Each structure stands twice: as C-alpha cells, then as structure tokens.
Short mmCIF file of C-alpha atoms in Angstrom, two decimals:
data_model
loop_
_atom_site.label_atom_id
_atom_site.label_comp_id
_atom_site.label_asym_id
_atom_site.label_seq_id
_atom_site.Cartn_x
_atom_site.Cartn_y
_atom_site.Cartn_z
CA MET A 18 -13.93 53.41 -23.61
CA THR A 19 -10.04 53.23 -25.82
CA LEU A 20 -7.07 51.39 -25.13
CA GLY A 21 -5.20 53.27 -22.45
CA GLY A 22 -8.49 55.17 -21.32
CA LEU A 23 -9.56 53.96 -17.75
CA PRO A 24 -6.97 56.67 -16.42
CA SER A 25 -9.87 58.82 -17.88
CA ALA A 26 -13.05 57.96 -17.73
CA GLU A 27 -15.58 59.60 -16.17
CA ARG A 28 -15.49 58.47 -11.91
CA GLU A 29 -17.81 55.75 -11.55
CA VAL A 30 -16.57 53.39 -14.17
CA ARG A 31 -12.35 54.05 -12.31
CA LEU A 32 -14.70 53.38 -8.45
CA ALA A 33 -16.53 50.19 -10.60
CA VAL A 34 -12.13 48.66 -11.47
CA THR A 35 -11.30 49.74 -8.31
CA LEU A 36 -14.17 48.16 -6.41
CA PHE A 37 -13.13 44.96 -8.61
CA LEU A 38 -10.08 44.36 -7.59
CA LEU A 39 -10.25 45.47 -4.29
CA LEU A 40 -12.74 43.05 -3.58
CA LEU A 41 -10.72 40.47 -5.91
CA GLY A 42 -8.15 41.40 -2.44
CA LEU A 43 -9.58 40.23 0.08
CA ALA A 44 -10.90 37.23 -1.78
CA ASP A 45 -7.14 36.23 -1.51
CA LEU A 46 -6.96 37.91 2.21
CA PHE A 47 -9.20 33.79 2.71
CA GLY A 48 -7.32 32.94 -0.17
CA ALA A 49 -4.24 33.28 1.97
CA TRP A 50 -5.44 31.85 5.35
CA GLN A 51 -6.47 28.99 3.33
CA VAL A 52 -3.42 28.95 1.67
CA ARG A 53 -2.12 29.13 6.20
CA ASN A 54 -4.94 26.03 7.62
CA PHE A 55 -4.48 23.59 3.78
CA GLY A 56 -1.62 24.66 0.61
CA SER A 57 1.91 24.37 1.29
CA PHE A 58 4.39 27.27 0.14
CA THR A 59 7.61 24.66 -0.96
CA PRO A 60 8.12 22.22 -3.99
CA ALA A 61 8.08 19.59 -1.09
CA GLY A 62 5.01 20.62 -0.28
CA VAL A 63 4.06 20.95 -3.38
CA SER A 64 4.91 17.18 -4.45
CA ASN A 65 4.13 16.05 -1.25
CA SER A 66 0.73 17.20 -1.57
CA VAL A 67 -0.16 15.60 -5.37
CA ALA A 68 2.34 13.02 -5.51
CA ASN A 69 1.07 9.88 -7.22
CA ARG A 70 1.77 7.01 -5.09
CA LYS A 71 1.10 3.45 -6.29
CA ASP A 72 -1.63 0.96 -5.16
CA PHE A 73 -1.78 -2.70 -3.49
CA GLY A 74 -0.66 -4.97 -4.86
CA SER A 75 2.81 -3.72 -6.98
CA SER A 76 4.02 -5.85 -5.91
CA ALA A 77 2.04 -8.52 -6.75
CA GLY A 78 2.61 -10.65 -3.82
CA ALA A 79 1.26 -13.27 -4.54
CA SER A 80 -0.79 -13.30 -0.43
CA THR A 81 -1.81 -10.60 1.33
CA THR A 82 0.40 -8.80 4.39
CA VAL A 83 0.18 -7.24 7.55
CA SER A 84 2.74 -5.79 9.16
CA GLU A 85 2.46 -3.31 12.02
CA SER A 86 4.09 -0.49 14.20
CA PRO A 87 3.74 1.12 17.10
CA VAL A 88 1.97 4.75 16.13
CA ASP A 89 1.07 7.67 18.39
CA LEU A 90 -2.83 8.71 17.64
CA GLY A 91 -2.50 12.54 18.36
CA ASP A 92 -0.33 12.10 15.72
CA LEU A 93 -3.64 11.21 13.13
CA ASN A 94 -5.34 13.94 15.14
CA ARG A 95 -3.35 16.41 13.10
CA PRO A 96 -4.95 16.43 9.44
CA VAL A 97 -3.06 15.67 6.25
CA HIS A 98 -4.18 17.64 3.79
CA ARG A 99 -4.13 15.51 0.16
CA ILE A 100 -4.65 16.22 -3.52
CA SER A 101 -5.92 12.53 -4.96
CA ARG A 102 -6.43 12.26 -9.14
CA ASP A 103 -9.69 12.31 -9.22
CA LEU A 104 -9.56 16.03 -6.86
CA LEU A 105 -6.62 17.17 -9.18
CA VAL A 106 -9.28 16.39 -11.55
CA GLN A 107 -12.27 18.10 -10.13
CA ASP A 108 -9.83 21.50 -8.63
CA SER A 109 -8.47 22.36 -12.47
CA HIS A 110 -11.86 21.56 -13.90
CA VAL A 111 -12.99 24.81 -11.23
CA HIS A 112 -10.30 26.26 -10.45
CA ILE A 113 -8.93 26.55 -14.16
CA PRO A 114 -11.92 28.12 -15.83
CA ALA A 115 -11.84 30.96 -12.38
CA TYR A 116 -8.52 31.04 -12.80
CA ALA A 117 -9.52 32.31 -17.23
CA MET A 118 -11.34 34.79 -15.81
CA ALA A 119 -10.00 36.11 -13.52
CA ALA A 120 -6.40 36.08 -16.28
CA ALA A 121 -9.78 38.24 -18.85
CA PHE A 122 -10.94 40.29 -15.85
CA LEU A 123 -7.24 41.87 -15.21
CA SER A 124 -6.58 41.91 -18.51
CA VAL A 125 -9.70 44.47 -19.49
CA ILE A 126 -8.23 46.74 -16.93
CA VAL A 127 -4.97 46.41 -18.70
CA LEU A 128 -5.92 47.17 -22.28
CA GLY A 129 -7.36 51.36 -21.11
CA LEU A 130 -4.49 51.79 -18.30
CA ARG A 131 -1.68 53.68 -20.33
CA LEU A 132 0.96 51.09 -20.59
CA ALA A 133 3.46 50.94 -23.22
CA SER A 134 1.98 48.29 -25.54
CA GLY A 135 5.05 45.67 -25.34
CA ALA A 136 4.10 46.21 -21.33
CA ARG A 137 0.38 45.76 -21.56
CA SER A 138 1.18 42.67 -24.20
CA THR A 139 3.64 40.60 -21.30
CA LEU A 140 1.07 41.65 -18.11
CA ILE A 141 -2.00 39.61 -20.58
CA LEU A 142 0.93 36.97 -21.77
CA LEU A 143 2.04 36.06 -17.76
CA ALA A 144 -1.65 36.67 -16.81
CA PHE A 145 -3.10 33.15 -19.41
CA ALA A 146 0.36 31.92 -18.17
CA ALA A 147 -0.07 31.48 -14.91
CA PRO A 148 -3.24 29.70 -14.36
CA ALA A 149 -1.00 26.62 -17.02
CA LEU A 150 1.91 26.91 -15.06
CA ASP A 151 0.29 26.28 -12.17
CA PHE A 152 -2.10 23.64 -13.54
CA ALA A 153 0.93 22.24 -15.40
CA GLY A 154 3.40 21.88 -12.52
CA LEU A 155 0.86 20.40 -9.89
CA TRP A 156 -0.43 18.21 -12.75
CA GLY A 157 3.71 17.30 -13.45
CA ALA A 158 3.91 16.45 -9.98
CA HIS A 159 1.00 13.99 -10.15
CA LEU A 160 2.21 12.50 -13.00
CA PHE A 161 5.80 12.58 -12.68
CA PRO A 162 6.27 11.76 -8.68
CA VAL A 163 10.04 11.83 -9.70
CA ALA A 164 10.89 15.49 -10.87
CA GLY A 165 8.34 16.24 -8.11
CA ARG A 166 10.06 19.47 -6.63
CA ALA A 167 10.38 20.54 -9.52
CA PHE A 168 6.88 20.10 -10.45
CA GLY A 169 6.26 21.65 -7.38
CA ALA A 170 8.13 24.81 -8.32
CA LEU A 171 7.12 25.13 -11.10
CA ALA A 172 3.45 25.18 -9.93
CA LEU A 173 4.75 28.52 -6.64
CA VAL A 174 5.79 29.85 -10.06
CA GLY A 175 2.21 30.19 -11.32
CA GLY A 176 0.95 31.90 -8.22
CA TRP A 177 3.11 33.64 -7.51
CA THR A 178 3.14 35.13 -11.44
CA MET A 179 -0.62 35.71 -11.34
CA GLY A 180 -0.22 37.11 -7.95
CA ILE A 181 2.84 39.25 -9.17
CA VAL A 182 0.07 40.86 -12.30
CA TYR A 183 -2.52 41.70 -9.71
CA LEU A 184 -0.22 43.54 -8.40
CA ILE A 185 1.24 45.78 -11.14
CA VAL A 186 -2.07 45.99 -12.00
CA LEU A 187 -3.39 47.55 -8.62
CA THR A 188 -1.03 49.31 -8.48
CA VAL A 189 -0.58 50.85 -11.45
CA THR A 190 -4.67 51.73 -11.01
CA VAL A 191 -4.89 53.11 -9.13
CA ARG A 192 -1.61 55.63 -9.56
CA GLN A 193 -3.51 56.59 -12.21
CA CYS A 194 -7.60 56.40 -11.83
CA TRP A 195 -6.34 58.60 -8.29
CA LEU A 196 -3.86 59.93 -7.30
CA ARG A 197 -1.35 61.01 -10.44
CA ARG A 198 -4.95 61.19 -12.60
CA THR A 199 -4.01 63.61 -15.23
CA PRO A 200 -7.09 64.27 -17.69
CA GLU A 201 -6.17 63.02 -21.71
CA MET B 18 -9.74 65.48 -5.44
CA THR B 19 -8.19 64.15 -2.30
CA ARG B 20 -4.69 62.67 -1.86
CA ILE B 21 -3.52 59.93 0.06
CA PRO B 22 -0.54 60.30 1.45
CA ALA B 23 2.53 58.93 -0.65
CA ALA B 24 3.67 57.71 2.79
CA LYS B 25 0.45 55.68 3.28
CA ALA B 26 -0.70 54.20 0.26
CA ALA B 27 3.27 53.32 -0.22
CA VAL B 28 2.07 51.00 3.17
CA ALA B 29 -0.88 50.22 2.32
CA ALA B 30 0.40 48.97 -1.41
CA ALA B 31 3.63 46.72 1.36
CA ILE B 32 0.20 45.25 2.74
CA ALA B 33 -1.65 44.13 0.61
CA ALA B 34 1.30 42.73 -1.55
CA VAL B 35 2.11 40.55 1.33
CA LEU B 36 -0.55 39.15 1.86
CA VAL B 37 -1.85 38.47 -2.07
CA LEU B 38 0.28 36.55 -3.08
CA ALA B 39 1.46 34.42 -0.10
CA ALA B 40 -2.17 33.88 -0.90
CA SER B 41 -1.77 33.64 -4.93
CA ALA B 42 0.46 30.77 -4.23
CA ASP B 43 -0.82 27.67 -4.65
CA ALA B 44 -3.95 29.21 -3.98
CA HIS B 45 -6.38 26.72 -5.08
CA VAL B 46 -6.06 24.56 -3.08
CA THR B 47 -9.55 22.51 -2.17
CA PRO B 48 -9.35 22.33 1.95
CA ASN B 49 -11.70 18.99 3.27
CA VAL B 50 -12.75 20.38 7.00
CA GLN B 51 -11.86 17.74 9.92
CA LEU B 52 -15.18 16.11 11.48
CA VAL B 53 -13.72 13.79 13.70
CA LYS B 54 -9.74 14.22 14.38
CA ARG B 55 -8.47 10.32 13.65
CA GLY B 56 -6.63 9.45 16.92
CA THR B 57 -9.79 9.95 18.18
CA PHE B 58 -12.20 7.99 16.71
CA ILE B 59 -10.13 5.60 17.27
CA ARG B 60 -10.03 6.42 20.73
CA ASN B 61 -13.33 7.23 21.01
CA ALA B 62 -14.03 3.66 19.23
CA LEU B 63 -11.29 0.78 21.00
CA PRO B 64 -11.63 2.21 24.38
CA GLY B 65 -10.20 -1.84 25.87
CA ALA B 66 -6.83 -0.76 24.33
CA SER B 67 -4.20 0.76 25.26
CA ARG B 68 -1.21 -0.27 22.63
CA PHE B 69 -2.02 1.20 18.61
CA PHE B 70 -0.36 0.35 16.07
CA GLU B 71 -0.06 1.32 12.61
CA THR B 72 -1.05 -1.90 10.41
CA HIS B 73 1.11 -2.03 6.73
CA LEU B 74 -0.43 -3.81 4.83
CA ASP B 75 -0.30 -5.01 0.70
CA LEU B 76 -2.85 -7.15 -0.01
CA GLY B 77 -1.82 -9.65 -1.98
CA LYS B 78 -3.40 -10.87 -5.63
CA SER B 79 -6.30 -12.96 -5.12
CA ASP B 80 -7.21 -10.25 -2.17
CA LEU B 81 -7.33 -7.46 -4.42
CA ALA B 82 -8.95 -9.74 -6.74
CA ALA B 83 -11.37 -9.56 -4.67
CA VAL B 84 -12.15 -6.52 -3.06
CA ARG B 85 -11.90 -4.49 -7.13
CA ALA B 86 -15.11 -6.60 -7.64
CA ALA B 87 -16.75 -6.44 -4.85
CA ALA B 88 -16.46 -3.05 -4.70
CA GLY B 89 -15.02 -2.45 -8.33
CA TRP B 90 -11.94 -0.16 -6.24
CA THR B 91 -8.66 -0.39 -7.07
CA PRO B 92 -7.81 0.99 -3.11
CA SER B 93 -4.64 1.55 -2.56
CA SER B 94 -1.88 3.33 0.64
CA ASP B 95 -2.82 6.53 0.32
CA ASP B 96 -6.26 6.63 0.15
CA THR B 97 -6.71 3.63 2.82
CA LYS B 98 -5.19 3.13 5.51
CA VAL B 99 -5.98 0.55 9.42
CA TYR B 100 -5.37 0.92 12.50
CA ALA B 101 -5.36 -1.89 14.99
CA GLY B 102 -5.66 -1.36 19.43
CA ARG B 103 -4.00 -3.66 21.68
CA THR B 104 -4.87 -4.32 24.96
CA ALA B 105 -1.15 -3.58 26.91
CA ASP B 106 -0.80 -7.96 26.25
CA GLY B 107 -0.88 -8.00 22.60
CA SER B 108 -4.46 -8.98 22.73
CA LEU B 109 -6.78 -7.75 19.64
CA VAL B 110 -8.70 -5.71 20.61
CA GLY B 111 -10.25 -3.83 17.45
CA ARG B 112 -9.19 -2.30 13.96
CA ALA B 113 -9.66 1.42 12.19
CA VAL B 114 -10.19 1.66 8.78
CA PHE B 115 -10.98 4.58 6.85
CA VAL B 116 -10.57 5.25 2.96
CA TRP B 117 -10.77 8.61 1.36
CA VAL B 118 -14.44 8.47 -1.94
CA PRO B 119 -13.84 10.47 -4.14
CA SER B 120 -16.92 11.83 -5.20
CA MET B 121 -18.73 14.21 -8.18
CA HIS B 122 -18.24 17.12 -5.80
CA GLY B 123 -14.98 16.11 -3.69
CA PRO B 124 -13.75 13.70 -1.37
CA VAL B 125 -15.58 11.56 1.41
CA SER B 126 -13.40 10.13 3.91
CA VAL B 127 -15.03 7.12 6.94
CA GLY B 128 -13.68 5.60 9.11
CA VAL B 129 -15.26 2.11 10.42
CA ALA B 130 -14.18 0.57 13.46
CA PHE B 131 -14.40 -3.15 13.96
CA ASP B 132 -14.50 -5.61 17.22
CA ALA B 133 -12.10 -8.93 16.59
CA ASN B 134 -14.57 -10.24 14.80
CA GLU B 135 -15.15 -7.98 12.01
CA ARG B 136 -18.42 -6.53 13.48
CA ILE B 137 -18.34 -2.99 12.98
CA LEU B 138 -18.73 -1.01 16.02
CA THR B 139 -19.26 2.35 14.50
CA ALA B 140 -18.43 4.58 11.78
CA ALA B 141 -17.93 8.03 11.15
CA VAL B 142 -17.31 10.34 8.28
CA THR B 143 -13.88 11.61 9.54
CA ASP B 144 -13.13 14.31 6.60
CA VAL B 145 -15.65 15.94 3.57
CA GLY B 146 -13.88 18.49 1.24
CA SER B 147 -16.25 21.67 1.60
CA GLU B 148 -18.15 21.93 -1.42
CA PRO B 149 -20.26 18.77 -0.45
CA LEU B 150 -20.19 18.98 3.70
CA ALA B 151 -23.96 20.56 2.98
CA TRP B 152 -24.87 17.35 1.24
CA VAL B 153 -24.06 14.87 4.38
CA LYS B 154 -23.97 16.51 6.99
CA PRO B 155 -28.05 16.60 6.52
CA LEU B 156 -26.94 12.74 6.83
CA ILE B 157 -25.03 12.84 10.19
CA GLU B 158 -26.91 15.13 12.21
CA ALA B 159 -30.09 12.49 11.08
CA GLY B 160 -28.14 10.13 13.35
CA GLY B 161 -27.16 8.21 9.76
CA MET B 162 -24.46 6.79 10.90
CA ASP B 163 -24.74 4.79 14.20
CA GLY B 164 -27.46 2.59 11.69
CA PHE B 165 -23.95 0.62 9.90
CA ALA B 166 -22.85 0.22 14.39
CA GLY B 167 -23.05 -4.31 14.37
CA LEU B 168 -22.73 -5.31 11.20
CA GLY B 169 -20.85 -8.64 10.72
CA PRO B 170 -17.93 -9.14 8.01
CA ASP B 171 -21.60 -10.48 5.73
CA SER B 172 -23.85 -7.63 5.51
CA THR B 173 -23.26 -4.61 3.34
CA ALA B 174 -23.98 -1.53 4.45
CA ASP B 175 -27.19 -0.20 2.18
CA PRO B 176 -27.05 2.93 1.89
CA ALA B 177 -31.03 3.36 1.20
CA GLY B 178 -30.69 2.29 6.22
CA LEU B 179 -28.68 5.62 6.13
CA ALA B 180 -31.10 8.73 7.21
CA PRO B 181 -34.24 7.99 5.60
CA GLU B 182 -35.27 11.04 7.12
CA VAL B 183 -32.88 13.21 4.87
CA THR B 184 -34.26 12.58 1.22
CA GLY B 185 -32.47 15.46 -0.67
CA SER B 186 -31.52 13.36 -3.52
CA MET B 187 -27.59 15.14 -2.98
CA SER B 188 -27.79 13.87 0.29
CA ARG B 189 -29.16 10.54 -1.41
CA TYR B 190 -26.42 10.33 -3.89
CA TYR B 191 -23.65 11.04 -0.68
CA ALA B 192 -25.77 8.08 1.58
CA GLU B 193 -24.56 6.21 -1.75
CA VAL B 194 -20.60 7.73 -1.66
CA ILE B 195 -20.22 7.16 2.05
CA ALA B 196 -22.75 3.16 2.71
CA GLY B 197 -19.65 2.82 -0.79
CA GLY B 198 -16.71 3.82 2.24
CA VAL B 199 -18.14 1.87 4.39
CA ARG B 200 -17.98 -1.28 2.01
CA ARG B 201 -14.40 -0.85 1.26
CA ALA B 202 -13.51 -0.85 4.72
CA GLN B 203 -15.39 -4.10 5.42
CA LEU B 204 -13.57 -5.79 2.42
CA VAL B 205 -10.73 -3.77 3.74
CA GLU B 206 -10.54 -5.30 6.72
CA HIS B 207 -11.35 -8.88 5.89
CA ALA B 208 -8.21 -9.61 3.60
CA VAL B 209 -6.42 -7.71 7.04
CA SER B 210 -8.64 -10.28 9.57
CA MET B 211 -7.90 -13.50 6.80
CA ALA B 212 -3.63 -12.03 6.83
CA HIS B 213 -3.27 -12.17 10.21
#
C-alpha cells in the first residue's frame, strides 16, 4: 500500500484497520473505568500518587519516637492508590513498550490516510511524544515532589495527547474509508 | 455503499471522544486489588479494642540499622503504617502493622496484627497488584496465612510453612514475599513496642 492508499485499499484491509481502531477504543473504555477506580485527572492527584516519600530515620534521631492520633477505621477502608518507585519502574517497563506499539500502529494507519505530509508528520510525532511526556511527568513528580503539580500536569498532557491522536486517526479513517470514500 | 447518517456519526464520535480522552489520561496506572479492608482487618483482629489510633513512627538510627540488617529493607512512612487498638481506659489491646512489599510483578500489602506482647494474632494479604493476584490467591485460599498466628517476636516467619501444598514456582516466590512482609511487620512492631 502506498502513502495515502488506505481509503482505496481492498475492503479487507480497511475492515482490519477500522476494527483495530474500534477495539483499541473498547480497551480505552475499560481504561476509563480503571482511571475512575484508581487514577487521577488532576495534577495534584497524579503528584500525590507518585511523589517519593522520605524514609524513616531521615530526621536522624538517635532513638525511635512514636506518637498517636485518633483514627476512624472507616477512613482506612478506602483504598488509596500509591505508586512507589518499584511500581513506577514496573509500570515504565510494561507500559512504555505498549505505548510505543500503539503509537507505531497508529503511525502506520496515518501513513495510509490521505493527509498532507506535514499533518502526517505531526500526528506521528505526537503519537510518540505522548508516552514520553506522560512518563517524564510521572518520574518528574516522583523525583521532584516540590514541582509535583507541574510534572503531574505534564503526565496528563501526555495522556490527553495520545487520546487526541487516536480520535483524529479514528475520525479520519472512518471518514476516508467508509463515509466519504472516493476512488484514487 | 450504505452511508451512516451524519448526525448519528457525530453523536457516536462525541461519545467516543469523551470516553477515549478520559481513558487516555493517566490510563497506565496499574491497579491494586483490595482483598481485605484495613479498617475491617483491625477491627476483627483486635475485638477487645474500642478506640483506635494511628501510630506515627520515626525510627531512630539503631532501630533503623537493626531493621536493615534483619530484613535488608529500609522502611518509609509511605510503605509502613501502624495502628493501635486500645480499651476505653487506654490500655493497649494490640497493634496492626501494614507494609507494602514490592515484588517482581507488582506490590503486595501485608497486614499483621499483634497482641500487647508482640505475638502475632493474625495476618492477611490486604492488597495485591492485579498481576500477582493469580499466584497469591492460591496461598490465601489454602489457609496459608493462618500459619503465622502465634509467632512471637523471636520467631521468624517461614515461607516454607505458608501453604506448602501450593507448589507452583511463582506461588512459592510469593510465599517468600509474603513471609518477608510478615517479618518486616514483626521488626516494626518490635521497634514500636520498645519505644513505648
């Protein structure tokens, strides 16, 4: 298939591409559920989830000190999602490759759409920039809690960027392959 | 070719836009599965207590060194929480220590309740990453956590005794993770107990 040749490709090719995009969207539906349960949509929330905490003993007292404050057990029943450094390493290890594959698949589809070269390049750049921004934000919030909100915002920008790229690719694909299909 | 009406396509696109954008924002956060609620665990483990407190802990240098030497672990206020249960007149019934233990496939949170003499009353896996759940669940369902009850401060939690009938290699790995968590909780409990 040549550049921009997807709309005029055989039905099976267009069907495979469209179904892939729809299935990716279905995965995102469950992603939305997951975010509702565990994630955060605010810079402060992201920052609180990943900020590095001080170890005990950082105040370096010679002896252990303890104090108590009343607690409501009902408050403890609410799960708090925390991403420690170990989990952040694991998330980076697992999700950056997955992100990269999603970006690569979207880029291949972009190459097949009838778009100007600049538009294609921009979409491809954004698809790969999104995970970089996302994880730069998470690691920044983890390592530099003092700037946690700024890095949290960066992580959110990364996530939203990927969503916007997906929507553009889906919309243009459906339009060019099925709704406004014109022979080459 | 049959065309989809533009209005329907626009509505579908708008719905997809909201859902996909929502999902894409921070969608990579890995969820944990809550198996036992911490408040419920404390209440059930310390039935004689009517008042509950969070114990704010700052380990001194010597206790910190002891924990590091015994468990190869540096506890933090983030991964370790301690709660005390007391009677109405303030007598200590026991404490519950919760520790997050990292593992190859995700974190495991272990809760251990102690009586006033540092003896383990009960232990539970309270939360676990969605990935290791498949290996941790058989250990719990086999009643493996019951084996920790009764251990005193000088007895080390033994992973071999945690549901030995569950023989899968990954489950055995998680038996070590869980037993390591119980050991960490024992060390924290001892430090708190000595500080009081």
